[in-house]
Amino acid sequence: MDERQVEAILQNPKFKEMVAKKSRLSWTLTAIMLFVYVGFMLLVGYNKEFLMTSFSGGVTTWGIPLGLGIIVLSFILCGVYSYIANNKLDQLNEDAMREVEAIAHEKGLH
């Protein structure tokens, strides 16, 4: 792939749209995870009494399900990213590549 093909890809509107959507999705999911994790850390730092109270009247405290919930949330967010990337962003990428290949063939770049 030469410089002209790379430039054609980078200037393609569908490629730009795909990059923008991917970036927006990544930052949104990162913000959700950071908000939850920092919230949990603040809870650990400033309200230990709540985390030490019993969840079910037994030995399980609120800290256990909340900590496990954060781990489960990270897997869910990874699944959401994978689903969206595979079903929406890949299609935009394929469309952009088809357009770039068509332009390359027209100009004799390929």
mmCIF file of C-alpha atoms in Angstrom:
data_model
loop_
_atom_site.group_PDB
_atom_site.id
_atom_site.type_symbol
_atom_site.label_atom_id
_atom_site.label_comp_id
_atom_site.label_asym_id
_atom_site.label_seq_id
_atom_site.Cartn_x
_atom_site.Cartn_y
_atom_site.Cartn_z
ATOM 1 C CA MET A 1 0.000 0.000 0.000
ATOM 2 C CA ASP A 2 1.514 3.299 -1.040
ATOM 3 C CA GLU A 3 1.057 6.806 0.376
ATOM 4 C CA ARG A 4 -1.769 7.704 -2.015
ATOM 5 C CA GLN A 5 -3.818 4.683 -0.951
ATOM 6 C CA VAL A 6 -3.232 5.426 2.722
ATOM 7 C CA GLU A 7 -4.276 9.049 2.191
ATOM 8 C CA ALA A 8 -7.395 7.919 0.291
ATOM 9 C CA ILE A 9 -8.361 5.693 3.217
ATOM 10 C CA LEU A 10 -7.747 8.416 5.802
ATOM 11 C CA GLN A 11 -9.815 10.964 3.829
ATOM 12 C CA ASN A 12 -12.726 8.591 3.155
ATOM 13 C CA PRO A 13 -15.920 9.875 4.881
ATOM 14 C CA LYS A 14 -17.044 6.387 5.912
ATOM 15 C CA PHE A 15 -13.636 5.660 7.434
ATOM 16 C CA LYS A 16 -13.793 8.955 9.337
ATOM 17 C CA GLU A 17 -17.303 8.093 10.529
ATOM 18 C CA MET A 18 -16.130 4.663 11.682
ATOM 19 C CA VAL A 19 -13.187 6.159 13.589
ATOM 20 C CA ALA A 20 -15.429 8.771 15.233
ATOM 21 C CA LYS A 21 -18.036 6.182 16.286
ATOM 22 C CA LYS A 22 -15.368 3.814 17.585
ATOM 23 C CA SER A 23 -13.744 6.589 19.579
ATOM 24 C CA ARG A 24 -17.088 7.764 21.009
ATOM 25 C CA LEU A 25 -18.019 4.202 21.977
ATOM 26 C CA SER A 26 -14.634 3.547 23.580
ATOM 27 C CA TRP A 27 -14.709 6.745 25.626
ATOM 28 C CA THR A 28 -18.318 6.197 26.725
ATOM 29 C CA LEU A 29 -17.638 2.669 27.955
ATOM 30 C CA THR A 30 -14.405 3.817 29.605
ATOM 31 C CA ALA A 31 -16.258 6.622 31.399
ATOM 32 C CA ILE A 32 -18.897 4.176 32.664
ATOM 33 C CA MET A 33 -16.250 1.799 33.994
ATOM 34 C CA LEU A 34 -14.223 4.584 35.609
ATOM 35 C CA PHE A 35 -17.328 6.105 37.204
ATOM 36 C CA VAL A 36 -18.332 2.769 38.740
ATOM 37 C CA TYR A 37 -14.801 1.851 39.843
ATOM 38 C CA VAL A 38 -14.003 5.269 41.329
ATOM 39 C CA GLY A 39 -17.396 5.238 43.050
ATOM 40 C CA PHE A 40 -16.570 1.887 44.597
ATOM 41 C CA MET A 41 -13.135 3.113 45.718
ATOM 42 C CA LEU A 42 -14.713 6.205 47.277
ATOM 43 C CA LEU A 43 -17.193 3.958 49.049
ATOM 44 C CA VAL A 44 -14.300 1.851 50.366
ATOM 45 C CA GLY A 45 -12.471 4.970 51.512
ATOM 46 C CA TYR A 46 -15.333 6.927 53.042
ATOM 47 C CA ASN A 47 -18.081 4.463 54.003
ATOM 48 C CA LYS A 48 -16.472 1.238 55.145
ATOM 49 C CA GLU A 49 -19.273 0.728 57.641
ATOM 50 C CA PHE A 50 -21.784 0.246 54.840
ATOM 51 C CA LEU A 51 -19.546 -2.252 53.051
ATOM 52 C CA MET A 52 -19.088 -4.192 56.305
ATOM 53 C CA THR A 53 -22.825 -4.532 56.953
ATOM 54 C CA SER A 54 -24.431 -7.870 56.234
ATOM 55 C CA PHE A 55 -26.033 -8.352 52.856
ATOM 56 C CA SER A 56 -28.334 -11.210 53.797
ATOM 57 C CA GLY A 57 -28.233 -11.333 57.568
ATOM 58 C CA GLY A 58 -25.315 -13.776 57.418
ATOM 59 C CA VAL A 59 -21.616 -13.449 56.802
ATOM 60 C CA THR A 60 -21.828 -11.983 53.299
ATOM 61 C CA THR A 61 -21.258 -8.228 53.369
ATOM 62 C CA TRP A 62 -22.236 -5.616 50.787
ATOM 63 C CA GLY A 63 -18.623 -5.381 49.633
ATOM 64 C CA ILE A 64 -18.680 -8.865 48.080
ATOM 65 C CA PRO A 65 -21.613 -8.424 45.639
ATOM 66 C CA LEU A 66 -20.525 -4.871 44.797
ATOM 67 C CA GLY A 67 -16.966 -6.008 44.029
ATOM 68 C CA LEU A 68 -18.218 -8.944 41.978
ATOM 69 C CA GLY A 69 -20.641 -6.605 40.236
ATOM 70 C CA ILE A 70 -17.742 -4.444 39.066
ATOM 71 C CA ILE A 71 -16.003 -7.495 37.630
ATOM 72 C CA VAL A 72 -19.198 -8.629 35.885
ATOM 73 C CA LEU A 73 -19.759 -5.086 34.576
ATOM 74 C CA SER A 74 -16.319 -5.111 32.955
ATOM 75 C CA PHE A 75 -17.178 -8.334 31.099
ATOM 76 C CA ILE A 76 -20.549 -6.897 30.041
ATOM 77 C CA LEU A 77 -18.925 -3.715 28.728
ATOM 78 C CA CYS A 78 -16.402 -5.797 26.773
ATOM 79 C CA GLY A 79 -19.295 -7.760 25.286
ATOM 80 C CA VAL A 80 -21.139 -4.558 24.375
ATOM 81 C CA TYR A 81 -18.030 -3.197 22.660
ATOM 82 C CA SER A 82 -17.453 -6.445 20.768
ATOM 83 C CA TYR A 83 -21.080 -6.655 19.669
ATOM 84 C CA ILE A 84 -21.199 -3.081 18.388
ATOM 85 C CA ALA A 85 -17.769 -3.322 16.761
ATOM 86 C CA ASN A 86 -18.616 -6.576 14.991
ATOM 87 C CA ASN A 87 -22.115 -5.613 13.868
ATOM 88 C CA LYS A 88 -21.853 -1.893 13.076
ATOM 89 C CA LEU A 89 -18.272 -0.679 12.903
ATOM 90 C CA ASP A 90 -17.025 -3.558 10.762
ATOM 91 C CA GLN A 91 -19.701 -2.776 8.167
ATOM 92 C CA LEU A 92 -18.547 0.848 7.996
ATOM 93 C CA ASN A 93 -14.958 -0.345 7.641
ATOM 94 C CA GLU A 94 -15.895 -2.704 4.794
ATOM 95 C CA ASP A 95 -17.849 0.058 3.015
ATOM 96 C CA ALA A 96 -14.901 2.435 3.307
ATOM 97 C CA MET A 97 -12.466 -0.182 2.007
ATOM 98 C CA ARG A 98 -14.712 -0.946 -0.985
ATOM 99 C CA GLU A 99 -14.862 2.745 -1.866
ATOM 100 C CA VAL A 100 -11.103 3.149 -1.519
ATOM 101 C CA GLU A 101 -10.464 0.071 -3.668
ATOM 102 C CA ALA A 102 -12.841 1.426 -6.313
ATOM 103 C CA ILE A 103 -11.021 4.775 -6.301
ATOM 104 C CA ALA A 104 -7.648 3.001 -6.494
ATOM 105 C CA HIS A 105 -8.782 0.927 -9.478
ATOM 106 C CA GLU A 106 -10.149 4.013 -11.259
ATOM 107 C CA LYS A 107 -6.878 5.900 -10.826
ATOM 108 C CA GLY A 108 -4.737 2.890 -11.570
ATOM 109 C CA LEU A 109 -3.205 2.879 -8.089
ATOM 110 C CA HIS A 110 -3.778 -0.774 -7.403
#
